[in-house]
Each structure stands twice: as C-alpha cells, then as structure tokens.
C-alpha cells in the first residue's frame, strides 16, 4: 500500500478516536459539570491530536505546497530514446494537449570531463564521462515560438518546454510521491505555481583598491611555480562557451540516491536548463570541466562559511580559480556548488562579488545554490515542513547566482506590470530580481523596461573585458 495512503488512513483512524474523546470530555465538562484536571487535560490533548491529524491530512493531500495545478502523464523513456536516437520527434502531453518534441544533443559538459570524489585528506577517485545526455530543441511546427531543454537517461527524463507564454516543467513524479512508478511524470506550468522566496542578502562583497592587473595582490596571477607555457592574462576573454566546475556536498549526494541516478546527472540537468536561459539572453553556455563531490570539506550550513569552504575545496581538488592564470590554464571560469543542506536563514544561494572601489564591478568566481532534492516521508513535505525544490526553482536560483559571477546585480533587475485596474495588480520580474516569485521570467534585463537597467550588457562586458584580474 502506498505510504501516503497509510498515513491518510492512520490520520482518519486517530482523528475519529480523538474526536470521540473530545466529545466525551466536552460532555463531562459542559453537560455534567465535571470540572476536573483530568477532564480538561483530555479535552486539550484530544484537540491537539485532531489538529495533528488535520495537518497530516493536508500534507499528504498535496503534491507540493507551491503547486496549485499540475498534470500527470506516463512517459516511456525507452520509447523516447529510440525516437531521439533516430532523430525523430516524440509526443508529450502539455496540460492534456499532445505536442511533438524535436530535440538534438547539446553538450553541457566538456569531452571527458573529470568526476572527482574527495576523501579525508586527498582525492580518492577520479573518472570521466563523455556521454551526451542533454538535449535542446523545439515543438515540431513551432520552431520560432518554442524552446525545449531536456536531460534524458535510461532511468530519468526532466527539463522544460517553453510554448509561447507557457513555461512547462517535466519532473519524475517519484520525487514527490514515493509510490509512483518510474514511468510516471508530473508536468506543471510556472503560472500554476505560487511562492515568494526572498534572497536579498546573497553576496559576499570584496573590494580591491588597485586596477592594474600587474599590481594586484598576487601579481598577474600565480602563486608558486609559474605555469608553462607562460600566459598573457591581459588578453583573457571568455565565451561563448564558459568552463565551469560543478561541486556537490554530502547532503546533495545523499539526497538524490532515491533516483538511482548519479549525483552529477542532476547537476548537469539543471545546468542544461540554465544554458537555455543564458544562450537565449546573452549567447553563452556553460560547459562542465569537472564534477567534484566533497563530503569532507563542505560541512557548514552558513552560506558565507560554506562559500569559503567551497573555495578551499576547489583549490585543493581542481585549481585556485581566483587566479586568472589558473582559470586560463584549466579553461574553467567559475565554480558552483549545489548544496543539499537546509541553509541557515532559509538562504537560497550566495556568490562572491568583487568591485574596484565603490563603482566598477568585476563579478566573481564562486557561487552556490541550495537544492533540496531529498525524498521526504510523505513524498511532498516532511513533518518538519521541508520540501523538495521544484526544478524551476533550482534552475532560477543557479542562474541567478551565476549571473552575479558575471557582474549582474539586483539593482539593474526590473519588474513590470502585466495586469492593472487603477493600480497594478500583477507584476512580472527579470532573472536578477532579489526575490524569487512564481512568475519570474527567463529574461535578463536589457534596458527595455527601464533605461539604464541592463544586466545583459554588464554580463557580456564582464565576460569579454573584465575577467583579466585576480579575484583573491
């Protein structure tokens, strides 16, 4: 029997029992006039048990507290892969409407990208993979108005479909219901979500006083023996492909075990979705140079401390990416941690951010996002209120924090009114807005809605001209 059903039945039985006690205690107290401590205690306990039963019923009745409406469908991954491998389209139902999806492979990782697992005092395992499991495409017949980003493995499929004004996300139902079959999927639109998650304090700011790259701390870039061959860091520019190191902590690794899919597959899935957003807005995409799982160093649930631990971990297992020469040597420009921790202060993400004085922004290198994927007792939320993040939320937080690495700022994000009657009744917002709403868009501000608010320009300029400095 499904676990949710068991909990529902238990809540009903316990609720009936508690209601009986409540009625009897109320009868003694209010009808018979038996005013005794025991009667009052039984009355209060029965009331508390009834409230607990109602809470359990509410939790087990909803698939996710942020989802107002969703659709269930069955997808045969075997059939999908057969179609994709033959370059044929395959059907998916979006809101009950069948559409044909056409995709082609699009890498989100470098050839033979390293997979590194850390031990107590050293790297304990290194392997690599060049398998392409990420895809991009469109709805057949709607090439100009649709966009598709999917990750497809023999065990799992997930991603999004943009269909005009509808943004659909596809997720395994098993993430939200333990008893679901592997072929069961949940599909939802962002317009059918409802949440507001603040993340205003998501920067660790650093200020440098000097601008000449050859007079910055650490010189033009290297501590210890100089790299061979020598590099001219003054000509460093990145894009359209940007190297990234994806890092996972123990909690993220443990949290995705229920999927029977390697932890780095979940990272590359989210990164593929982020790539869709970045490619459309600024023409860039991220390519993973290495995946790192460090269960030893990444221990803090404090965002700022964890960011410092991330810098140490990447420096030990990959490179000191604060140094421009090391970024050039490894072809790796940024590092991002997906953390499965319940972060202090409900932090969603954080990034380092460098400026020269109080004016010129240089962006940063290191960032992290909280990605709680662990399957919970009831499937949708556990008894402590923790819930698995929606894929849409994971994608937007990662994209937002990586935006800071390329000098995007909250101050140049925009919101605009979409529904009004005398006053504005509904707003929509661009990616870098400091609060995540259910209707934040896959759009980076470009000065269209408010002159001078142009995060696209900031990010493109940073990639082309301002990655030449040591950020240490």
C-alpha positions as a Python dict, from the first residue, in 0.01 Angstrom:
ca = {
    (1, 'X'): (0, 0, 0),
    (2, 'X'): (124, 350, -79),
    (3, 'X'): (287, 529, 214),
    (4, 'X'): (73, 837, 165),
    (5, 'X'): (-239, 622, 183),
    (6, 'X'): (-115, 460, 504),
    (7, 'X'): (-62, 800, 664),
    (8, 'X'): (-405, 917, 548),
    (9, 'X'): (-575, 609, 691),
    (10, 'X'): (-379, 648, 1015),
    (11, 'X'): (-484, 1013, 1036),
    (12, 'X'): (-852, 920, 983),
    (13, 'X'): (-848, 644, 1248),
    (14, 'X'): (-660, 856, 1500),
    (15, 'X'): (-883, 1153, 1422),
    (16, 'X'): (-1202, 952, 1483),
    (17, 'X'): (-1061, 825, 1813),
    (18, 'X'): (-956, 1177, 1919),
    (19, 'X'): (-1294, 1318, 1817),
    (20, 'X'): (-1466, 1059, 2036),
    (21, 'X'): (-1253, 1154, 2334),
    (22, 'X'): (-1312, 1523, 2264),
    (23, 'X'): (-1689, 1478, 2253),
    (24, 'X'): (-1690, 1270, 2572),
    (25, 'X'): (-1466, 1516, 2758),
    (26, 'X'): (-1682, 1807, 2639),
    (27, 'X'): (-1993, 1619, 2757),
    (28, 'X'): (-1845, 1569, 3105),
    (29, 'X'): (-1724, 1927, 3126),
    (30, 'X'): (-2016, 2122, 2981),
    (31, 'X'): (-2316, 1893, 3037),
    (32, 'X'): (-2236, 1705, 3355),
    (33, 'X'): (-2035, 1991, 3502),
    (34, 'X'): (-1741, 1765, 3593),
    (35, 'X'): (-1469, 2024, 3626),
    (36, 'X'): (-1161, 1818, 3695),
    (37, 'X'): (-800, 1850, 3585),
    (38, 'X'): (-811, 1513, 3410),
    (39, 'X'): (-1117, 1610, 3205),
    (40, 'X'): (-959, 1938, 3091),
    (41, 'X'): (-629, 1765, 3004),
    (42, 'X'): (-814, 1502, 2796),
    (43, 'X'): (-1006, 1778, 2620),
    (44, 'X'): (-690, 1969, 2528),
    (45, 'X'): (-498, 1655, 2424),
    (46, 'X'): (-783, 1540, 2203),
    (47, 'X'): (-797, 1884, 2040),
    (48, 'X'): (-420, 1878, 1975),
    (49, 'X'): (-442, 1528, 1824),
    (50, 'X'): (-725, 1641, 1596),
    (51, 'X'): (-514, 1936, 1477),
    (52, 'X'): (-221, 1698, 1416),
    (53, 'X'): (-443, 1467, 1213),
    (54, 'X'): (-572, 1758, 1009),
    (55, 'X'): (-212, 1871, 943),
    (56, 'X'): (-107, 1521, 832),
    (57, 'X'): (-411, 1501, 604),
    (58, 'X'): (-331, 1839, 449),
    (59, 'X'): (34, 1748, 387),
    (60, 'X'): (-42, 1409, 239),
    (61, 'X'): (-317, 1550, 16),
    (62, 'X'): (-100, 1797, -173),
    (63, 'X'): (173, 1701, -414),
    (64, 'X'): (375, 2014, -334),
    (65, 'X'): (274, 2327, -140),
    (66, 'X'): (392, 2558, -419),
    (67, 'X'): (198, 2383, -697),
    (68, 'X'): (-163, 2492, -743),
    (69, 'X'): (-227, 2285, -1055),
    (70, 'X'): (-41, 2006, -1228),
    (71, 'X'): (-88, 1726, -1479),
    (72, 'X'): (15, 1363, -1457),
    (73, 'X'): (134, 1164, -1755),
    (74, 'X'): (316, 844, -1841),
    (75, 'X'): (640, 858, -2038),
    (76, 'X'): (833, 558, -2168),
    (77, 'X'): (1198, 661, -2159),
    (78, 'X'): (1286, 367, -2382),
    (79, 'X'): (1048, 488, -2650),
    (80, 'X'): (1173, 846, -2618),
    (81, 'X'): (1538, 742, -2653),
    (82, 'X'): (1456, 526, -2954),
    (83, 'X'): (1293, 824, -3125),
    (84, 'X'): (1572, 1066, -3029),
    (85, 'X'): (1845, 830, -3149),
    (86, 'X'): (1668, 816, -3486),
    (87, 'X'): (1635, 1198, -3495),
    (88, 'X'): (1257, 1160, -3481),
    (89, 'X'): (1009, 1364, -3279),
    (90, 'X'): (826, 1212, -2981),
    (91, 'X'): (493, 1303, -2817),
    (92, 'X'): (439, 1468, -2478),
    (93, 'X'): (116, 1595, -2330),
    (94, 'X'): (133, 1953, -2202),
    (95, 'X'): (-177, 2029, -1999),
    (96, 'X'): (-362, 1745, -2169),
    (97, 'X'): (-264, 1874, -2513),
    (98, 'X'): (-35, 1644, -2715),
    (99, 'X'): (264, 1804, -2885),
    (100, 'X'): (557, 1661, -3081),
    (101, 'X'): (900, 1735, -2938),
    (102, 'X'): (1206, 1753, -3163),
    (103, 'X'): (1548, 1765, -2996),
    (104, 'X'): (1914, 1720, -3083),
    (105, 'X'): (2207, 1653, -2849),
    (106, 'X'): (2367, 1963, -2698),
    (107, 'X'): (2657, 1917, -2461),
    (108, 'X'): (2658, 2071, -2115),
    (109, 'X'): (2995, 1915, -2030),
    (110, 'X'): (3337, 1904, -2184),
    (111, 'X'): (3469, 1594, -2355),
    (112, 'X'): (3596, 1351, -2091),
    (113, 'X'): (3503, 1585, -1806),
    (114, 'X'): (3653, 1464, -1478),
    (115, 'X'): (3441, 1318, -1196),
    (116, 'X'): (3626, 1367, -869),
    (117, 'X'): (3529, 1228, -528),
    (118, 'X'): (3721, 1364, -229),
    (119, 'X'): (3843, 1172, 75),
    (120, 'X'): (3962, 1282, 418),
    (121, 'X'): (4289, 1432, 303),
    (122, 'X'): (4305, 1370, -70),
    (123, 'X'): (4120, 1284, -388),
    (124, 'X'): (4011, 921, -362),
    (125, 'X'): (3853, 861, -700),
    (126, 'X'): (3874, 1016, -1044),
    (127, 'X'): (3688, 905, -1352),
    (128, 'X'): (3540, 1073, -1656),
    (129, 'X'): (3243, 1067, -1886),
    (130, 'X'): (3180, 1192, -2238),
    (131, 'X'): (2821, 1065, -2262),
    (132, 'X'): (2581, 1323, -2403),
    (133, 'X'): (2250, 1315, -2216),
    (134, 'X'): (2142, 1678, -2259),
    (135, 'X'): (1927, 1796, -2547),
    (136, 'X'): (1788, 2116, -2693),
    (137, 'X'): (1513, 2169, -2947),
    (138, 'X'): (1159, 2288, -3003),
    (139, 'X'): (800, 2181, -3054),
    (140, 'X'): (762, 2048, -3406),
    (141, 'X'): (591, 2308, -3623),
    (142, 'X'): (660, 2590, -3375),
    (143, 'X'): (1032, 2639, -3420),
    (144, 'X'): (1022, 3017, -3374),
    (145, 'X'): (795, 3033, -3069),
    (146, 'X'): (903, 2732, -2864),
    (147, 'X'): (1213, 2606, -2686),
    (148, 'X'): (1290, 2269, -2530),
    (149, 'X'): (1563, 2171, -2283),
    (150, 'X'): (1568, 1807, -2173),
    (151, 'X'): (1802, 1568, -1998),
    (152, 'X'): (1733, 1207, -2093),
    (153, 'X'): (1894, 898, -1939),
    (154, 'X'): (1773, 536, -1943),
    (155, 'X'): (1624, 593, -1594),
    (156, 'X'): (1502, 952, -1595),
    (157, 'X'): (1389, 1244, -1806),
    (158, 'X'): (1342, 1605, -1699),
    (159, 'X'): (1357, 1960, -1823),
    (160, 'X'): (1132, 2227, -1965),
    (161, 'X'): (926, 2320, -2269),
    (162, 'X'): (860, 2686, -2350),
    (163, 'X'): (545, 2714, -2558),
    (164, 'X'): (473, 3077, -2631),
    (165, 'X'): (368, 3226, -2297),
    (166, 'X'): (356, 2890, -2119),
    (167, 'X'): (665, 2755, -1944),
    (168, 'X'): (620, 2386, -1869),
    (169, 'X'): (846, 2178, -1644),
    (170, 'X'): (866, 1799, -1654),
    (171, 'X'): (969, 1611, -1340),
    (172, 'X'): (960, 1247, -1225),
    (173, 'X'): (654, 1202, -1005),
    (174, 'X'): (859, 979, -776),
    (175, 'X'): (1033, 1293, -649),
    (176, 'X'): (702, 1393, -487),
    (177, 'X'): (531, 1057, -436),
    (178, 'X'): (740, 762, -322),
    (179, 'X'): (497, 504, -454),
    (180, 'X'): (496, 644, -809),
    (181, 'X'): (621, 430, -1095),
    (182, 'X'): (936, 514, -1287),
    (183, 'X'): (722, 597, -1592),
    (184, 'X'): (505, 847, -1401),
    (185, 'X'): (576, 1219, -1452),
    (186, 'X'): (437, 1545, -1323),
    (187, 'X'): (408, 1840, -1561),
    (188, 'X'): (333, 2191, -1437),
    (189, 'X'): (336, 2548, -1568),
    (190, 'X'): (513, 2826, -1387),
    (191, 'X'): (189, 3027, -1400),
    (192, 'X'): (28, 2749, -1191),
    (193, 'X'): (279, 2791, -908),
    (194, 'X'): (255, 3017, -605),
    (195, 'X'): (551, 3114, -388),
    (196, 'X'): (763, 3407, -279),
    (197, 'X'): (1119, 3336, -164),
    (198, 'X'): (1345, 3621, -59),
    (199, 'X'): (1718, 3604, -122),
    (200, 'X'): (1829, 3966, -91),
    (201, 'X'): (2147, 3906, 108),
    (202, 'X'): (2315, 3673, -141),
    (203, 'X'): (2652, 3841, -199),
    (204, 'X'): (2984, 3823, -20),
    (205, 'X'): (3139, 4151, -127),
    (206, 'X'): (3512, 4216, -175),
    (207, 'X'): (3673, 4547, -267),
    (208, 'X'): (4012, 4599, -430),
    (209, 'X'): (4173, 4939, -446),
    (210, 'X'): (4402, 4887, -747),
    (211, 'X'): (4301, 4821, -1103),
    (212, 'X'): (4630, 4742, -1279),
    (213, 'X'): (4634, 4361, -1312),
    (214, 'X'): (5011, 4353, -1269),
    (215, 'X'): (4998, 4541, -938),
    (216, 'X'): (4711, 4346, -780),
    (217, 'X'): (4781, 4113, -488),
    (218, 'X'): (4941, 3802, -635),
    (219, 'X'): (5068, 3985, -942),
    (220, 'X'): (4931, 3874, -1275),
    (221, 'X'): (4814, 3554, -1137),
    (222, 'X'): (5022, 3269, -994),
    (223, 'X'): (5138, 3156, -652),
    (224, 'X'): (5431, 2917, -657),
    (225, 'X'): (5588, 2791, -977),
    (226, 'X'): (5474, 2984, -1290),
    (227, 'X'): (5253, 2794, -1537),
    (228, 'X'): (5408, 2650, -1851),
    (229, 'X'): (5379, 2790, -2106),
    (230, 'X'): (5351, 3146, -1968),
    (231, 'X'): (5017, 3314, -2032),
    (232, 'X'): (4934, 3674, -2111),
    (233, 'X'): (4647, 3730, -1869),
    (234, 'X'): (4573, 4077, -2002),
    (235, 'X'): (4408, 3924, -2311),
    (236, 'X'): (4185, 3678, -2126),
    (237, 'X'): (3827, 3674, -2256),
    (238, 'X'): (3553, 3414, -2215),
    (239, 'X'): (3252, 3296, -2414),
    (240, 'X'): (3052, 3176, -2589),
    (241, 'X'): (3144, 2850, -2407),
    (242, 'X'): (3229, 2906, -2039),
    (243, 'X'): (3406, 2639, -1837),
    (244, 'X'): (3253, 2555, -1500),
    (245, 'X'): (3330, 2319, -1213),
    (246, 'X'): (3018, 2173, -1055),
    (247, 'X'): (3054, 2076, -689),
    (248, 'X'): (2825, 1872, -464),
    (249, 'X'): (2825, 1826, -87),
    (250, 'X'): (2739, 1512, 107),
    (251, 'X'): (2378, 1618, 160),
    (252, 'X'): (2319, 1666, -213),
    (253, 'X'): (2485, 1331, -288),
    (254, 'X'): (2273, 1152, -28),
    (255, 'X'): (1958, 1341, -126),
    (256, 'X'): (1946, 1213, -484),
    (257, 'X'): (2018, 847, -409),
    (258, 'X'): (1649, 759, -433),
    (259, 'X'): (1660, 835, -806),
    (260, 'X'): (1915, 559, -876),
    (261, 'X'): (2087, 820, -1094),
    (262, 'X'): (2439, 954, -1027),
    (263, 'X'): (2452, 1284, -840),
    (264, 'X'): (2627, 1466, -1125),
    (265, 'X'): (2340, 1382, -1363),
    (266, 'X'): (2112, 1603, -1154),
    (267, 'X'): (2366, 1884, -1172),
    (268, 'X'): (2402, 1858, -1548),
    (269, 'X'): (2022, 1853, -1585),
    (270, 'X'): (1988, 2185, -1404),
    (271, 'X'): (2286, 2330, -1588),
    (272, 'X'): (2130, 2235, -1922),
    (273, 'X'): (1820, 2432, -1825),
    (274, 'X'): (2035, 2727, -1716),
    (275, 'X'): (2213, 2709, -2052),
    (276, 'X'): (1883, 2756, -2231),
    (277, 'X'): (1825, 3080, -2042),
    (278, 'X'): (2181, 3211, -2089),
    (279, 'X'): (2207, 3117, -2454),
    (280, 'X'): (1884, 3299, -2536),
    (281, 'X'): (1974, 3614, -2339),
    (282, 'X'): (2348, 3661, -2386),
    (283, 'X'): (2461, 3390, -2628),
    (284, 'X'): (2669, 3200, -2371),
    (285, 'X'): (2651, 2848, -2232),
    (286, 'X'): (2837, 2664, -1958),
    (287, 'X'): (3043, 2350, -2021),
    (288, 'X'): (3134, 2140, -1719),
    (289, 'X'): (3507, 2080, -1692),
    (290, 'X'): (3479, 1869, -1378),
    (291, 'X'): (3232, 1742, -1122),
    (292, 'X'): (3351, 1732, -762),
    (293, 'X'): (3180, 1558, -471),
    (294, 'X'): (3340, 1663, -143),
    (295, 'X'): (3175, 1509, 166),
    (296, 'X'): (3459, 1622, 391),
    (297, 'X'): (3525, 1993, 345),
    (298, 'X'): (3174, 2124, 272),
    (299, 'X'): (3017, 2097, 617),
    (300, 'X'): (2870, 2434, 715),
    (301, 'X'): (2506, 2533, 673),
    (302, 'X'): (2603, 2901, 699),
    (303, 'X'): (2613, 3034, 344),
    (304, 'X'): (2917, 3260, 383),
    (305, 'X'): (3118, 2992, 562),
    (306, 'X'): (3017, 2729, 308),
    (307, 'X'): (3127, 2960, 26),
    (308, 'X'): (3471, 2985, 189),
    (309, 'X'): (3481, 2606, 222),
    (310, 'X'): (3394, 2580, -147),
    (311, 'X'): (3691, 2799, -241),
    (312, 'X'): (3921, 2575, -36),
    (313, 'X'): (3774, 2253, -178),
    (314, 'X'): (3802, 2361, -542),
    (315, 'X'): (4155, 2491, -482),
    (316, 'X'): (4258, 2156, -336),
    (317, 'X'): (4088, 1930, -590),
    (318, 'X'): (4096, 2136, -909),
    (319, 'X'): (4260, 2481, -916),
    (320, 'X'): (4274, 2818, -741),
    (321, 'X'): (4026, 2981, -975),
    (322, 'X'): (4068, 3317, -809),
    (323, 'X'): (4386, 3347, -1013),
    (324, 'X'): (4329, 3440, -1374),
    (325, 'X'): (4626, 3233, -1489),
    (326, 'X'): (4471, 2923, -1333),
    (327, 'X'): (4139, 2996, -1495),
    (328, 'X'): (4317, 3019, -1829),
    (329, 'X'): (4524, 2706, -1767),
    (330, 'X'): (4223, 2490, -1677),
    (331, 'X'): (3972, 2659, -1907),
    (332, 'X'): (3750, 2696, -1602),
    (333, 'X'): (3600, 3035, -1524),
    (334, 'X'): (3358, 2967, -1239),
    (335, 'X'): (3273, 2707, -974),
    (336, 'X'): (2923, 2638, -844),
    (337, 'X'): (2814, 2422, -551),
    (338, 'X'): (2474, 2256, -539),
    (339, 'X'): (2409, 2202, -169),
    (340, 'X'): (2152, 1965, -25),
    (341, 'X'): (2170, 2136, 315),
    (342, 'X'): (1885, 2321, 479),
    (343, 'X'): (2073, 2652, 484),
    (344, 'X'): (2071, 2889, 780),
    (345, 'X'): (1822, 3171, 748),
    (346, 'X'): (1647, 2990, 461),
    (347, 'X'): (1926, 3108, 231),
    (348, 'X'): (1867, 3005, -131),
    (349, 'X'): (2205, 3096, -279),
    (350, 'X'): (2511, 3314, -243),
    (351, 'X'): (2803, 3433, -457),
    (352, 'X'): (3129, 3620, -416),
    (353, 'X'): (3133, 3963, -580),
    (354, 'X'): (3433, 4187, -644),
    (355, 'X'): (3443, 4560, -710),
    (356, 'X'): (3713, 4818, -766),
    (357, 'X'): (3639, 5087, -512),
    (358, 'X'): (3265, 5152, -496),
    (359, 'X'): (3196, 5165, -866),
    (360, 'X'): (3340, 4914, -1113),
    (361, 'X'): (3208, 4559, -1069),
    (362, 'X'): (3427, 4264, -1161),
    (363, 'X'): (3184, 3983, -1080),
    (364, 'X'): (3324, 3675, -913),
    (365, 'X'): (3417, 3310, -946),
    (366, 'X'): (3245, 3109, -672),
    (367, 'X'): (2875, 3063, -603),
    (368, 'X'): (2634, 2812, -454),
    (369, 'X'): (2265, 2728, -458),
    (370, 'X'): (2055, 2533, -212),
    (371, 'X'): (1898, 2237, -393),
    (372, 'X'): (1695, 2025, -157),
    (373, 'X'): (1601, 1715, -355),
    (374, 'X'): (1584, 1460, -73),
    (375, 'X'): (1271, 1248, -86),
    (376, 'X'): (1057, 1305, 221),
    (377, 'X'): (836, 1096, 444),
    (378, 'X'): (509, 1197, 280),
    (379, 'X'): (655, 1250, -66),
    (380, 'X'): (562, 1619, -81),
    (381, 'X'): (681, 1756, 253),
    (382, 'X'): (819, 1604, 571),
    (383, 'X'): (697, 1658, 927),
    (384, 'X'): (940, 1948, 966),
    (385, 'X'): (800, 2128, 664),
    (386, 'X'): (1098, 2057, 436),
    (387, 'X'): (1000, 2008, 75),
    (388, 'X'): (1195, 1902, -232),
    (389, 'X'): (1271, 2201, -453),
    (390, 'X'): (1090, 2228, -781),
    (391, 'X'): (1316, 2206, -1088),
    (392, 'X'): (1207, 2557, -1185),
    (393, 'X'): (1329, 2691, -850),
    (394, 'X'): (1663, 2509, -873),
    (395, 'X'): (1723, 2641, -1223),
    (396, 'X'): (1636, 3002, -1140),
    (397, 'X'): (1849, 3015, -824),
    (398, 'X'): (2153, 2866, -1000),
    (399, 'X'): (2112, 3100, -1297),
    (400, 'X'): (2075, 3398, -1062),
    (401, 'X'): (2389, 3323, -859),
    (402, 'X'): (2594, 3253, -1173),
    (403, 'X'): (2469, 3589, -1301),
    (404, 'X'): (2643, 3757, -1008),
    (405, 'X'): (2968, 3590, -1116),
    (406, 'X'): (2942, 3790, -1438),
    (407, 'X'): (2863, 4121, -1268),
    (408, 'X'): (2482, 4110, -1286),
    (409, 'X'): (2325, 4295, -992),
    (410, 'X'): (1987, 4323, -822),
    (411, 'X'): (1985, 4698, -877),
    (412, 'X'): (1960, 4657, -1254),
    (413, 'X'): (1687, 4392, -1249),
    (414, 'X'): (1338, 4512, -1341),
    (415, 'X'): (973, 4439, -1272),
    (416, 'X'): (686, 4539, -1497),
    (417, 'X'): (310, 4546, -1463),
    (418, 'X'): (112, 4287, -1659),
    (419, 'X'): (-234, 4328, -1503),
    (420, 'X'): (-382, 4654, -1376),
    (421, 'X'): (-709, 4813, -1272),
    (422, 'X'): (-649, 5164, -1137),
    (423, 'X'): (-340, 5017, -969),
    (424, 'X'): (-111, 4736, -1078),
    (425, 'X'): (-249, 4400, -971),
    (426, 'X'): (26, 4173, -1101),
    (427, 'X'): (393, 4215, -1179),
    (428, 'X'): (649, 4002, -1357),
    (429, 'X'): (1021, 4025, -1291),
    (430, 'X'): (1354, 3958, -1459),
    (431, 'X'): (1603, 3694, -1350),
    (432, 'X'): (1821, 3905, -1118),
    (433, 'X'): (1532, 4037, -905),
    (434, 'X'): (1623, 3990, -538),
    (435, 'X'): (1308, 3792, -455),
    (436, 'X'): (1203, 3475, -633),
    (437, 'X'): (839, 3472, -734),
    (438, 'X'): (649, 3202, -917),
    (439, 'X'): (629, 3430, -1222),
    (440, 'X'): (992, 3543, -1252),
    (441, 'X'): (1085, 3520, -1619),
    (442, 'X'): (1364, 3354, -1817),
    (443, 'X'): (1474, 3703, -1915),
    (444, 'X'): (1774, 3918, -1822),
    (445, 'X'): (1711, 4293, -1821),
    (446, 'X'): (1832, 4476, -2133),
    (447, 'X'): (1712, 4833, -2078),
    (448, 'X'): (1376, 4769, -2243),
    (449, 'X'): (1153, 4832, -1942),
    (450, 'X'): (1378, 5077, -1759),
    (451, 'X'): (1660, 5274, -1913),
    (452, 'X'): (1997, 5201, -1759),
    (453, 'X'): (1884, 4868, -1612),
    (454, 'X'): (2081, 4642, -1840),
    (455, 'X'): (2224, 4329, -1678),
    (456, 'X'): (2282, 4174, -2023),
    (457, 'X'): (2529, 4447, -2107),
    (458, 'X'): (2701, 4409, -1770),
    (459, 'X'): (2739, 4033, -1816),
    (460, 'X'): (2862, 4046, -2176),
    (461, 'X'): (3113, 4321, -2097),
    (462, 'X'): (3238, 4128, -1796),
    (463, 'X'): (3294, 3812, -1999),
    (464, 'X'): (3474, 3994, -2280),
    (465, 'X'): (3679, 4254, -2094),
    (466, 'X'): (3683, 4213, -1716),
    (467, 'X'): (3787, 3854, -1646),
    (468, 'X'): (4155, 3955, -1657),
    (469, 'X'): (4203, 4018, -1287),
    (470, 'X'): (4298, 3808, -989),
    (471, 'X'): (3998, 3781, -757),
    (472, 'X'): (4179, 3672, -440),
}
